[in-house]
PDB file of C-alpha atoms and ligand atoms in Angstrom:
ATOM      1  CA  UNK A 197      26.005  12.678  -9.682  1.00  0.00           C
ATOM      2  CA  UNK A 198      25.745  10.532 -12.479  1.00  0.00           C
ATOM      3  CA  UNK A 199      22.854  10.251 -14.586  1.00  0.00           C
ATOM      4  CA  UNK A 200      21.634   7.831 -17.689  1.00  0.00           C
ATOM      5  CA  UNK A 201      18.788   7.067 -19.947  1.00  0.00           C
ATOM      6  CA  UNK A 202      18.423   4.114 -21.604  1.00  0.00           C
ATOM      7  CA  UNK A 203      17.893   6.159 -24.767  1.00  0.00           C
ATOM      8  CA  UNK A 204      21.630   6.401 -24.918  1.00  0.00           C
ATOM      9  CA  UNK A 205      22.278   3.242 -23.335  1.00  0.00           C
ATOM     10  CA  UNK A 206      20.835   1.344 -26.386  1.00  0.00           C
ATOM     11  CA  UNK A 207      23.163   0.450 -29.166  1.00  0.00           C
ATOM     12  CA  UNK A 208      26.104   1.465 -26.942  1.00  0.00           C
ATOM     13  CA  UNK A 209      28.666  -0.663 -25.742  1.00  0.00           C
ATOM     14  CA  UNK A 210      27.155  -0.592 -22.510  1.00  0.00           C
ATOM     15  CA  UNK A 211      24.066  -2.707 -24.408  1.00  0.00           C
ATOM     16  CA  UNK A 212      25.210  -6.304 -24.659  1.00  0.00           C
ATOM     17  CA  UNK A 213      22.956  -8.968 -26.629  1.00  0.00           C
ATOM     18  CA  UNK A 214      23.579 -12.993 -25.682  1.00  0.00           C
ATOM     19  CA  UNK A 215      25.363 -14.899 -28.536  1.00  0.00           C
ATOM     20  CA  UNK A 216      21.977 -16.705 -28.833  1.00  0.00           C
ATOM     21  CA  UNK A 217      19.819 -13.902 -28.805  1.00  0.00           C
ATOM     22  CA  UNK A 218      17.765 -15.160 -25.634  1.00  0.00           C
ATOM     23  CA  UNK A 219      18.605 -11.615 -23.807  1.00  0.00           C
ATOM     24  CA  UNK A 220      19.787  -8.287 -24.036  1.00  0.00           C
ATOM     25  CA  UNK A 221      21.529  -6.407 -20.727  1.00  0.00           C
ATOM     26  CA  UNK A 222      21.758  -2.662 -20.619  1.00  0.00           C
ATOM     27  CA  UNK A 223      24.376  -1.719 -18.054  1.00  0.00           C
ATOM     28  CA  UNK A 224      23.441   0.804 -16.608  1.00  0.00           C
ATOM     29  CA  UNK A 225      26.558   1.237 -13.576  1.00  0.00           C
ATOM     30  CA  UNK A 226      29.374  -0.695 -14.258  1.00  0.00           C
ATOM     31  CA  UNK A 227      32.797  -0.897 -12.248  1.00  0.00           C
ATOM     32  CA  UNK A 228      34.385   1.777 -13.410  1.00  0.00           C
ATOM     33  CA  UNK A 229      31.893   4.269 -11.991  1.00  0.00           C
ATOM     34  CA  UNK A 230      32.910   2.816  -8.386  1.00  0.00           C
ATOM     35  CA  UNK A 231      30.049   2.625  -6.796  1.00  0.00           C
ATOM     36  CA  UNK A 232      30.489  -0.682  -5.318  1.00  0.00           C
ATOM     37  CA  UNK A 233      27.493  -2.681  -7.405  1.00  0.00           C
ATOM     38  CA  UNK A 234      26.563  -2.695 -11.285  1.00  0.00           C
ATOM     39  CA  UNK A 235      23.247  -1.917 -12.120  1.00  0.00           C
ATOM     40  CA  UNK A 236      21.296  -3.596 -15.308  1.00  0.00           C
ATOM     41  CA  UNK A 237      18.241  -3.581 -17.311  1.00  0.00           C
ATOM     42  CA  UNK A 238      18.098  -7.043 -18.691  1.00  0.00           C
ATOM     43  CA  UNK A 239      15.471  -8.628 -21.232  1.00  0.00           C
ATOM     44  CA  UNK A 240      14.941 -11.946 -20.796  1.00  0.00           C
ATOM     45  CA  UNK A 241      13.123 -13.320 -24.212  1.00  0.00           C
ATOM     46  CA  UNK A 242       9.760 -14.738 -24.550  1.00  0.00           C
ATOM     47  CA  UNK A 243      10.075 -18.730 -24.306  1.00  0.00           C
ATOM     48  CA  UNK A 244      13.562 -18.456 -24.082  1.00  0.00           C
ATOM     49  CA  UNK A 245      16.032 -20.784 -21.275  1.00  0.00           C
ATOM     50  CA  UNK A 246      19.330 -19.481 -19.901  1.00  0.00           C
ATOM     51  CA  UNK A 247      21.440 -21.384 -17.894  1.00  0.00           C
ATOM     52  CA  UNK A 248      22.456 -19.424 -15.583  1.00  0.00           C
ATOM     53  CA  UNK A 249      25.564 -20.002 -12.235  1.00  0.00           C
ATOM     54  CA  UNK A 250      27.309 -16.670 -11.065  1.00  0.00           C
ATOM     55  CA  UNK A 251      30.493 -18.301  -8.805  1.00  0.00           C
ATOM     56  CA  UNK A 252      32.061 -14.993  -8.267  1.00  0.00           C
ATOM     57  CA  UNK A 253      29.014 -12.914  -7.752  1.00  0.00           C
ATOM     58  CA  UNK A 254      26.146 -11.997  -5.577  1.00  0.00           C
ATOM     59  CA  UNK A 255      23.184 -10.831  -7.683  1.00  0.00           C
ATOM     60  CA  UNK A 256      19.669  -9.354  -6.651  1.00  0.00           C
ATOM     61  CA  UNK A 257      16.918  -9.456 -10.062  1.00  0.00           C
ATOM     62  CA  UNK A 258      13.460  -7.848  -9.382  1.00  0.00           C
ATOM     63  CA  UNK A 259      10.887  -8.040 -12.424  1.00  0.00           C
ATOM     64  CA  UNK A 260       9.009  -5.004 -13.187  1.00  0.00           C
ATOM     65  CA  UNK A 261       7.106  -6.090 -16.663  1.00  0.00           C
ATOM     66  CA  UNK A 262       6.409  -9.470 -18.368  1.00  0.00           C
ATOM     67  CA  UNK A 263       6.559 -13.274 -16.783  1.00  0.00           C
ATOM     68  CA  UNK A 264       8.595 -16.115 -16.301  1.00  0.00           C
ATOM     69  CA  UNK A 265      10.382 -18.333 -13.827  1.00  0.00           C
ATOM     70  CA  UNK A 266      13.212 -19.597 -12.405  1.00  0.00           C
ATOM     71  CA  UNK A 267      14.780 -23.091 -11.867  1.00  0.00           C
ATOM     72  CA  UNK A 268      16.699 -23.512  -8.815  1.00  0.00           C
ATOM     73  CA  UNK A 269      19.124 -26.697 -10.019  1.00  0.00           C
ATOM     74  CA  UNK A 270      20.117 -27.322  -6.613  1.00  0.00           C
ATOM     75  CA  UNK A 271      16.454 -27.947  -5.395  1.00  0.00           C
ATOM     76  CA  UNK A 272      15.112 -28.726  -8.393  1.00  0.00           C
ATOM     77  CA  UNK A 273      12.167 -26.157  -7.525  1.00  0.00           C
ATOM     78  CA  UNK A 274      10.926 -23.456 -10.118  1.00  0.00           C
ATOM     79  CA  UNK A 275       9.628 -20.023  -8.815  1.00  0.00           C
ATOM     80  CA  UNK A 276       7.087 -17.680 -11.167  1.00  0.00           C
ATOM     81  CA  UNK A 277       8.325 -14.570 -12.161  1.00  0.00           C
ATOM     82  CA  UNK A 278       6.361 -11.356 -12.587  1.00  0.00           C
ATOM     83  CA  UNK A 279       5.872  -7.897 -11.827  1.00  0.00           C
ATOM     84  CA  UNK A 280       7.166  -7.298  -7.974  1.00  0.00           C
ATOM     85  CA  UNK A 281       9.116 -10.584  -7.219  1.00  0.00           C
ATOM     86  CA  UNK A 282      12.613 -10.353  -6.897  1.00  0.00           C
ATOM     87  CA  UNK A 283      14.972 -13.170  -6.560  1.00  0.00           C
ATOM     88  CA  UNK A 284      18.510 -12.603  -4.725  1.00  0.00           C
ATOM     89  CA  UNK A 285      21.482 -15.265  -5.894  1.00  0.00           C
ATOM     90  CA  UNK A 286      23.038 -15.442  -2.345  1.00  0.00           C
ATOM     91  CA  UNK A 287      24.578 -18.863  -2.338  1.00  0.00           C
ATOM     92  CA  UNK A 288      26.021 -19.064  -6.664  1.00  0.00           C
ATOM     93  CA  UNK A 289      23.065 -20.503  -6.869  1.00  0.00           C
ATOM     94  CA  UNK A 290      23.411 -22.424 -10.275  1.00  0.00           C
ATOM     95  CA  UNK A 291      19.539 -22.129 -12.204  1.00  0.00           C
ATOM     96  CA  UNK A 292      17.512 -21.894 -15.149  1.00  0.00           C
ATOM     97  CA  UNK A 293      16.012 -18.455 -16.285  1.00  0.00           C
ATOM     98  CA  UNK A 294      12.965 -19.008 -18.468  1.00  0.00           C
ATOM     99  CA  UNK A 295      10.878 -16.345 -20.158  1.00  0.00           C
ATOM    100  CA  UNK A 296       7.395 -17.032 -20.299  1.00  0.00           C
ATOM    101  CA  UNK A 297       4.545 -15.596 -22.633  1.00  0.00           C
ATOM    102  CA  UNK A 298       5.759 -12.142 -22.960  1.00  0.00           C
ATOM    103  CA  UNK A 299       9.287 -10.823 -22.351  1.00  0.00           C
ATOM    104  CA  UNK A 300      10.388 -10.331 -18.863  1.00  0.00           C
ATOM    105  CA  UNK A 301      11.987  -7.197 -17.643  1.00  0.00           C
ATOM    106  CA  UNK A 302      14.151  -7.551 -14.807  1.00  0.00           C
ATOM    107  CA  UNK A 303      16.324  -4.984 -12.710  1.00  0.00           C
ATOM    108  CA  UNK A 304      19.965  -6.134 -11.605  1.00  0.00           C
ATOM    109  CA  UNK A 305      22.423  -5.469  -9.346  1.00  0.00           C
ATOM    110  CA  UNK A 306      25.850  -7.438  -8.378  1.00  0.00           C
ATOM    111  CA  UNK A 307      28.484  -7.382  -6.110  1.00  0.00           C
ATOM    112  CA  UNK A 308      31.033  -7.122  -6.981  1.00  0.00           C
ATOM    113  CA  UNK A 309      30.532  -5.180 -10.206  1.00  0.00           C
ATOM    114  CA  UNK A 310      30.188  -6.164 -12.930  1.00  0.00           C
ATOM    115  CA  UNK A 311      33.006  -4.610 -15.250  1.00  0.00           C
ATOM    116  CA  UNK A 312      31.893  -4.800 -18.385  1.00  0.00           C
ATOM    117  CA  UNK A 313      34.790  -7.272 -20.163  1.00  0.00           C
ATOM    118  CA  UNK A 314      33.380 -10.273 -18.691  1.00  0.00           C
ATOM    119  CA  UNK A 315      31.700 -12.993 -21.024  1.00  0.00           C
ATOM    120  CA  UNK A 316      29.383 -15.697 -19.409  1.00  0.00           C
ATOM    121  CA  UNK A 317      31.780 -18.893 -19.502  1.00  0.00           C
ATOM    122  CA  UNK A 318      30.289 -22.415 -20.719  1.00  0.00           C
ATOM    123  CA  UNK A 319      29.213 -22.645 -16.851  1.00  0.00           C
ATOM    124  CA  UNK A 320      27.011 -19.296 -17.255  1.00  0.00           C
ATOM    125  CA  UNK A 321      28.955 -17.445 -14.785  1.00  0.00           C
ATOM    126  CA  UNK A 322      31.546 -14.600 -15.542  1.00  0.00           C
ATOM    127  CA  UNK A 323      35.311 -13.896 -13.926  1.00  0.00           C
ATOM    128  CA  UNK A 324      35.997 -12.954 -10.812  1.00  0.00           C
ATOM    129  CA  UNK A 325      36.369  -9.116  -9.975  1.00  0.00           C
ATOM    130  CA  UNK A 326      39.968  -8.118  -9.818  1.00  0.00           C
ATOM    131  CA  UNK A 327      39.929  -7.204  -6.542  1.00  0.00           C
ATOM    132  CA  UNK A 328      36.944 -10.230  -5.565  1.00  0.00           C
ATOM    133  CA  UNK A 329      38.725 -11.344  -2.393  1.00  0.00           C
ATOM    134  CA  UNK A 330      38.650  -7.650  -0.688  1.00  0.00           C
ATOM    135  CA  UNK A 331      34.867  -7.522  -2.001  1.00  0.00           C
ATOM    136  CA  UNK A 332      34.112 -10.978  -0.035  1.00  0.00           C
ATOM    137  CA  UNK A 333      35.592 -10.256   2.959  1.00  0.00           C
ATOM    138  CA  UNK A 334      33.242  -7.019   3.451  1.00  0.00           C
ATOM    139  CA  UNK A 335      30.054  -9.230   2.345  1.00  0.00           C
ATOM    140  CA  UNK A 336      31.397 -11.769   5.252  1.00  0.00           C
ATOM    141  CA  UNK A 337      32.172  -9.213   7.590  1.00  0.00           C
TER     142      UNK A 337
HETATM  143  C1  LIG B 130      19.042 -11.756 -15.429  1.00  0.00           C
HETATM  144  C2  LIG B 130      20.489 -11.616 -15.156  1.00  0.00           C
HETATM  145  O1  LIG B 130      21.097 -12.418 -14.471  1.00  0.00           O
HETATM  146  N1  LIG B 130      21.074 -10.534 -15.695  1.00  0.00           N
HETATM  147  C3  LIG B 130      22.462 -10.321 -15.510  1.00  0.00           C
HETATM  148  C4  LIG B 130      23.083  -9.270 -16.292  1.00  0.00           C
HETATM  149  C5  LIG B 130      23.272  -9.555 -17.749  1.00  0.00           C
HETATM  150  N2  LIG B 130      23.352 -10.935 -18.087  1.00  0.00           N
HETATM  151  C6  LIG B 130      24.487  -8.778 -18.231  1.00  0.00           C
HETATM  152  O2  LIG B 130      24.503  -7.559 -18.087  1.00  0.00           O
HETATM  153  O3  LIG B 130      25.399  -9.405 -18.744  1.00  0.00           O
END
């Protein structure tokens, strides 16, 4: 059993801020505790827009404090955020994360894990997971 407080998550490497300051992730489960998923606490800022397109990954977000909304640039439709919704990134879907009037905390998991080297490229998304193609084939079936 593994277990973790944020207490000694923040200002460890496993707390990462954006270059821009719109967010801070605290990563909770990362690859190398081979579990299958990461797990993160992210903050998204107050007023704040992040581009946002995850090519390699499947992520699940669920907001438990704060508001906001999301952008979905295929559709061009924008979903409210608050306590109890969760959004789940199924298809890469490419968006726009906005905070709203207070800062949203949001819950995330991906598959494949995240492993804790990756940096969001100019597209928003991060590298594929070493072993992505083995990871695929058991989300496929
Ligand atoms: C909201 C969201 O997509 N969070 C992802 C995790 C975070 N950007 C991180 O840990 O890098």
């Amino acid at each position: 059993m593994i277990v973790r407080n944020l207490d000694e998550i923040i200002g460890s490497e496993r707390e990462v801020h954006a270059e821009n300051g719109n967010w801070v992730s605290r990563r909770f489960v990362l690859d190398d505790d081979k579990a299958g998923f990461s797990f993160h606490e992210t903050i998204i800022k107050a007023g704040t827009e992040t581009h946002i397109w995850y090519k390699n990954h499947v992520e699940a977000v669920y907001c438990v404090a704060g508001d906001g909304e999301i952008e979905d640039l295929k559709t061009g439709k924008v979903h409210p955020i608050k306590d109890g919704t969760l959004y789940l990134l199924d298809d890469h879907d490419e968006h726009l994360l906005r905070g709203g009037k207070e800062d949203m905390r949001l819950i995330c998991t991906f598959n494949p894990p995240v492993t804790g080297r990756e940096h969001h490229d100019e597209d928003g998304a991060y590298a594929p997971h070493p072993r992505a193609a083995e990871y695929k084939a058991v989300r496929e079936g």
